[in-house]
Amino acid sequence: MPAYQRILLKLSGEALMGDDAFGINRATIVRIVDEIAEVTRLGVQVAIVIGGGNIFRGVAGGSVGMDRATADYMGMLATVMNSLALADTMNKAGLVARVMSAIGIEQVVEPYVRPKALQYLEEGKVVVFAAGTGNPFFTTDTAAALRGAEIGAEMVLKATKVDGVYTADPNKDPSATRYTTISFDEAMVKNLQVMDATAFALCRDQKLPVKVFSIFKPGALRNVVMGADEGTLVHV
């Protein structure tokens, strides 16, 4: 039996790039969807928040000096594109996915409505929350914490390029060791930068644990939902 029945998976836009400079790598998104499909077959309810860095990176050169709020709205639109691509790939793989946006673009995706999102999850659909919180100055990490709390997720799963939180950057320090578990307070004192400060504080206040793991490790997502020793658990 899975250790968790309802999770919020936070994906960075960069996770979809594969080896490409920006954009979406087809093989990579298909592999990620296969991982998601595997855990849904276990009966786990899955909601997803995805960033937009892979798409926004392609225009970032022209955004130098841009008003921060304008740049953030552009980033929100990038998350909508990623969400549509992810949902389309999931639907083609036999899953049923719904995209819900925090900003109003009804001709493209439906608006985020909490009761409707909960209904979709209970029906076994995968819900993809797009456009962050709908507000500038807030990251998709904060959106993941917020939506995770709103839908009653048992855990926020932050999918990264590394397989957990380390005492130092493992790419620079070979002696760095991975934390199996660590408290929110200890992570903040050590400035480990698991998530941005707003998201981190929200998860701590809502007693919503965060699991940091590598989305690039085959089977890691399944291991996490089954309660195996995978990644790093950040808890109260």
Short mmCIF file of C-alpha atoms in Angstrom, two decimals:
data_model
loop_
_atom_site.label_atom_id
_atom_site.label_comp_id
_atom_site.label_asym_id
_atom_site.label_seq_id
_atom_site.Cartn_x
_atom_site.Cartn_y
_atom_site.Cartn_z
CA MET A 1 0.00 0.00 0.00
CA PRO A 2 1.24 3.53 -0.74
CA ALA A 3 2.35 5.55 2.25
CA TYR A 4 0.51 8.59 0.87
CA GLN A 5 -2.92 8.88 -0.71
CA ARG A 6 -2.77 12.47 -1.99
CA ILE A 7 0.38 14.30 -3.05
CA LEU A 8 1.35 17.61 -4.63
CA LEU A 9 4.21 17.16 -7.08
CA LYS A 10 6.28 20.28 -7.75
CA LEU A 11 8.14 20.11 -11.06
CA SER A 12 10.54 22.75 -12.31
CA GLY A 13 10.18 23.79 -15.91
CA GLU A 14 13.82 22.83 -16.37
CA ALA A 15 12.88 19.22 -15.58
CA LEU A 16 11.20 19.07 -19.00
CA MET A 17 14.21 20.30 -20.97
CA GLY A 18 16.29 17.15 -20.97
CA ASP A 19 19.56 18.07 -22.67
CA ASP A 20 18.00 20.93 -24.62
CA ALA A 21 18.89 24.57 -23.98
CA PHE A 22 15.23 25.48 -23.44
CA GLY A 23 11.77 24.27 -24.38
CA ILE A 24 10.32 20.79 -23.87
CA ASN A 25 12.18 17.59 -24.66
CA ARG A 26 9.66 15.01 -25.85
CA ALA A 27 11.46 11.96 -24.47
CA THR A 28 11.87 13.63 -21.08
CA ILE A 29 8.23 14.62 -20.67
CA VAL A 30 7.09 11.13 -21.72
CA ARG A 31 9.39 9.54 -19.13
CA ILE A 32 8.07 11.84 -16.38
CA VAL A 33 4.48 11.05 -17.35
CA ASP A 34 5.27 7.33 -17.18
CA GLU A 35 6.51 7.85 -13.60
CA ILE A 36 3.32 9.74 -12.72
CA ALA A 37 1.14 7.07 -14.32
CA GLU A 38 2.84 4.41 -12.24
CA VAL A 39 1.90 6.06 -8.94
CA THR A 40 -1.66 6.81 -10.05
CA ARG A 41 -2.10 3.09 -10.72
CA LEU A 42 -1.27 2.56 -7.05
CA GLY A 43 -4.33 4.63 -6.17
CA VAL A 44 -2.44 7.81 -5.27
CA GLN A 45 -4.20 11.11 -6.02
CA VAL A 46 -1.75 13.41 -7.81
CA ALA A 47 -1.80 17.17 -8.22
CA ILE A 48 1.02 18.99 -9.98
CA VAL A 49 2.49 22.49 -10.01
CA ILE A 50 5.05 23.15 -12.72
CA GLY A 51 7.39 26.07 -13.28
CA GLY A 52 8.01 27.90 -16.53
CA GLY A 53 11.76 28.44 -16.55
CA ASN A 54 12.38 26.22 -19.56
CA ILE A 55 10.16 28.38 -21.78
CA PHE A 56 10.82 31.74 -20.16
CA ARG A 57 14.54 31.08 -20.51
CA GLY A 58 14.11 31.40 -24.27
CA VAL A 59 12.98 35.03 -23.92
CA ALA A 60 14.89 35.96 -20.80
CA GLY A 61 17.58 37.71 -22.78
CA GLY A 62 15.05 40.30 -23.85
CA SER A 63 13.63 40.70 -20.36
CA VAL A 64 16.66 42.49 -18.89
CA GLY A 65 15.43 45.64 -17.22
CA MET A 66 11.81 44.56 -17.55
CA ASP A 67 9.33 45.49 -14.83
CA ARG A 68 9.28 42.64 -12.30
CA ALA A 69 5.50 42.25 -12.31
CA THR A 70 5.43 42.08 -16.11
CA ALA A 71 8.18 39.47 -16.14
CA ASP A 72 6.33 37.43 -13.52
CA TYR A 73 3.13 37.47 -15.58
CA MET A 74 5.13 36.25 -18.56
CA GLY A 75 6.45 33.46 -16.36
CA MET A 76 2.88 32.54 -15.38
CA LEU A 77 1.96 32.19 -19.04
CA ALA A 78 4.99 29.94 -19.50
CA THR A 79 3.67 27.66 -16.74
CA VAL A 80 0.34 27.45 -18.57
CA MET A 81 2.13 26.25 -21.71
CA ASN A 82 4.05 23.65 -19.72
CA SER A 83 0.87 22.54 -17.97
CA LEU A 84 -0.95 22.09 -21.28
CA ALA A 85 1.96 20.07 -22.70
CA LEU A 86 2.12 17.89 -19.60
CA ALA A 87 -1.64 17.31 -19.52
CA ASP A 88 -1.71 16.48 -23.24
CA THR A 89 1.04 13.93 -22.79
CA MET A 90 -0.77 12.41 -19.80
CA ASN A 91 -4.06 12.18 -21.68
CA LYS A 92 -2.32 10.44 -24.58
CA ALA A 93 -0.77 8.00 -22.09
CA GLY A 94 -4.20 6.96 -20.81
CA LEU A 95 -4.44 9.24 -17.80
CA VAL A 96 -7.15 11.85 -17.38
CA ALA A 97 -5.63 15.25 -16.66
CA ARG A 98 -7.21 18.62 -15.98
CA VAL A 99 -5.41 21.97 -16.08
CA MET A 100 -6.68 24.70 -13.75
CA SER A 101 -5.26 28.21 -14.02
CA ALA A 102 -4.90 30.86 -11.32
CA ILE A 103 -5.36 33.56 -13.99
CA GLY A 104 -8.44 33.81 -16.16
CA ILE A 105 -7.91 32.37 -19.65
CA GLU A 106 -11.10 30.33 -19.97
CA GLN A 107 -10.70 29.81 -23.72
CA VAL A 108 -7.56 27.80 -22.97
CA VAL A 109 -7.96 26.21 -19.52
CA GLU A 110 -10.54 26.29 -16.78
CA PRO A 111 -10.08 28.57 -13.76
CA TYR A 112 -8.85 27.21 -10.46
CA VAL A 113 -11.79 26.43 -8.19
CA ARG A 114 -10.88 24.47 -5.07
CA PRO A 115 -14.04 22.30 -4.78
CA LYS A 116 -13.76 21.35 -8.45
CA ALA A 117 -10.08 20.46 -8.01
CA LEU A 118 -10.95 18.23 -5.05
CA GLN A 119 -13.69 16.56 -7.09
CA TYR A 120 -11.27 15.83 -9.92
CA LEU A 121 -8.74 14.31 -7.51
CA GLU A 122 -11.37 12.11 -5.89
CA GLU A 123 -12.39 10.93 -9.37
CA GLY A 124 -8.82 9.80 -10.00
CA LYS A 125 -7.91 12.60 -12.39
CA VAL A 126 -4.50 14.28 -12.30
CA VAL A 127 -4.89 18.02 -11.66
CA VAL A 128 -2.26 20.42 -12.98
CA PHE A 129 -2.29 23.83 -11.32
CA ALA A 130 -1.06 26.48 -13.77
CA ALA A 131 -0.07 30.16 -13.49
CA GLY A 132 1.41 29.91 -10.01
CA THR A 133 -0.62 31.77 -7.39
CA GLY A 134 -1.89 34.22 -10.01
CA ASN A 135 0.13 37.00 -8.42
CA PRO A 136 3.53 38.50 -9.28
CA PHE A 137 6.37 38.27 -6.75
CA PHE A 138 5.37 34.73 -5.72
CA THR A 139 7.21 31.70 -7.05
CA THR A 140 5.81 28.37 -8.18
CA ASP A 141 7.32 26.92 -4.99
CA THR A 142 4.89 29.11 -3.08
CA ALA A 143 2.09 28.01 -5.41
CA ALA A 144 2.94 24.39 -4.64
CA ALA A 145 2.84 25.02 -0.89
CA LEU A 146 -0.43 26.96 -1.19
CA ARG A 147 -2.23 24.46 -3.40
CA GLY A 148 -0.87 21.56 -1.38
CA ALA A 149 -2.38 23.05 1.78
CA GLU A 150 -5.65 23.89 0.03
CA ILE A 151 -6.27 20.40 -1.33
CA GLY A 152 -5.19 18.63 1.85
CA ALA A 153 -2.13 16.97 0.32
CA GLU A 154 -0.23 14.78 2.72
CA MET A 155 3.09 15.91 1.30
CA VAL A 156 4.68 18.25 -1.22
CA LEU A 157 7.16 16.39 -3.42
CA LYS A 158 9.79 18.73 -4.81
CA ALA A 159 11.34 17.07 -7.85
CA THR A 160 14.87 18.33 -8.51
CA LYS A 161 18.06 17.38 -10.31
CA VAL A 162 19.66 16.04 -7.11
CA ASP A 163 18.45 13.15 -4.99
CA GLY A 164 17.84 15.12 -1.80
CA VAL A 165 19.15 17.87 0.44
CA TYR A 166 22.89 17.74 1.10
CA THR A 167 25.19 19.26 3.68
CA ALA A 168 26.90 21.07 0.79
CA ASP A 169 26.68 21.17 -3.00
CA PRO A 170 27.50 17.55 -3.98
CA ASN A 171 28.70 18.75 -7.39
CA LYS A 172 31.38 20.87 -5.73
CA ASP A 173 32.08 18.97 -2.53
CA PRO A 174 32.54 15.17 -2.88
CA SER A 175 32.34 14.81 0.92
CA ALA A 176 28.80 16.25 1.05
CA THR A 177 26.29 13.87 2.60
CA ARG A 178 22.55 13.60 2.06
CA TYR A 179 20.13 14.27 4.87
CA THR A 180 17.55 11.51 5.25
CA THR A 181 15.36 13.81 7.31
CA ILE A 182 15.72 17.36 8.55
CA SER A 183 13.41 19.78 10.33
CA PHE A 184 12.18 23.00 8.76
CA ASP A 185 13.87 25.00 11.51
CA GLU A 186 17.22 23.26 11.06
CA ALA A 187 17.08 23.72 7.29
CA MET A 188 16.38 27.42 7.75
CA VAL A 189 19.18 27.87 10.30
CA LYS A 190 21.63 26.13 7.95
CA ASN A 191 20.31 28.14 4.98
CA LEU A 192 19.89 25.01 2.88
CA GLN A 193 17.47 26.75 0.48
CA VAL A 194 15.15 23.81 -0.04
CA MET A 195 12.44 26.16 -1.33
CA ASP A 196 11.98 29.89 -1.35
CA ALA A 197 11.39 31.43 2.09
CA THR A 198 7.66 32.11 1.62
CA ALA A 199 6.91 28.56 0.47
CA PHE A 200 9.06 27.10 3.22
CA ALA A 201 7.35 29.13 5.93
CA LEU A 202 3.91 28.18 4.62
CA CYS A 203 4.72 24.47 4.64
CA ARG A 204 6.13 24.74 8.15
CA ASP A 205 3.13 26.65 9.48
CA GLN A 206 0.68 24.23 7.88
CA LYS A 207 2.71 21.23 9.07
CA LEU A 208 2.94 20.11 5.45
CA PRO A 209 6.07 17.96 4.99
CA VAL A 210 8.27 18.35 1.93
CA LYS A 211 10.14 15.54 0.23
CA VAL A 212 13.05 16.54 -1.99
CA PHE A 213 14.07 13.89 -4.53
CA SER A 214 15.45 13.46 -8.04
CA ILE A 215 12.90 13.23 -10.84
CA PHE A 216 15.72 11.99 -13.07
CA LYS A 217 16.21 8.79 -11.05
CA PRO A 218 14.02 6.01 -12.50
CA GLY A 219 11.43 4.79 -9.99
CA ALA A 220 12.20 7.52 -7.45
CA LEU A 221 8.66 8.93 -7.48
CA ARG A 222 7.21 5.49 -6.79
CA ASN A 223 9.74 4.94 -4.00
CA VAL A 224 8.70 8.20 -2.36
CA VAL A 225 4.98 7.47 -2.35
CA MET A 226 5.68 3.96 -1.04
CA GLY A 227 7.57 5.44 1.91
CA ALA A 228 11.00 4.13 0.93
CA ASP A 229 14.28 5.83 1.88
CA GLU A 230 14.38 8.15 -1.11
CA GLY A 231 15.45 11.77 -1.07
CA THR A 232 15.18 14.00 1.99
CA LEU A 233 12.12 14.53 4.19
CA VAL A 234 11.74 18.05 5.56
CA HIS A 235 9.31 18.09 8.46
CA VAL A 236 8.12 20.08 11.47
#
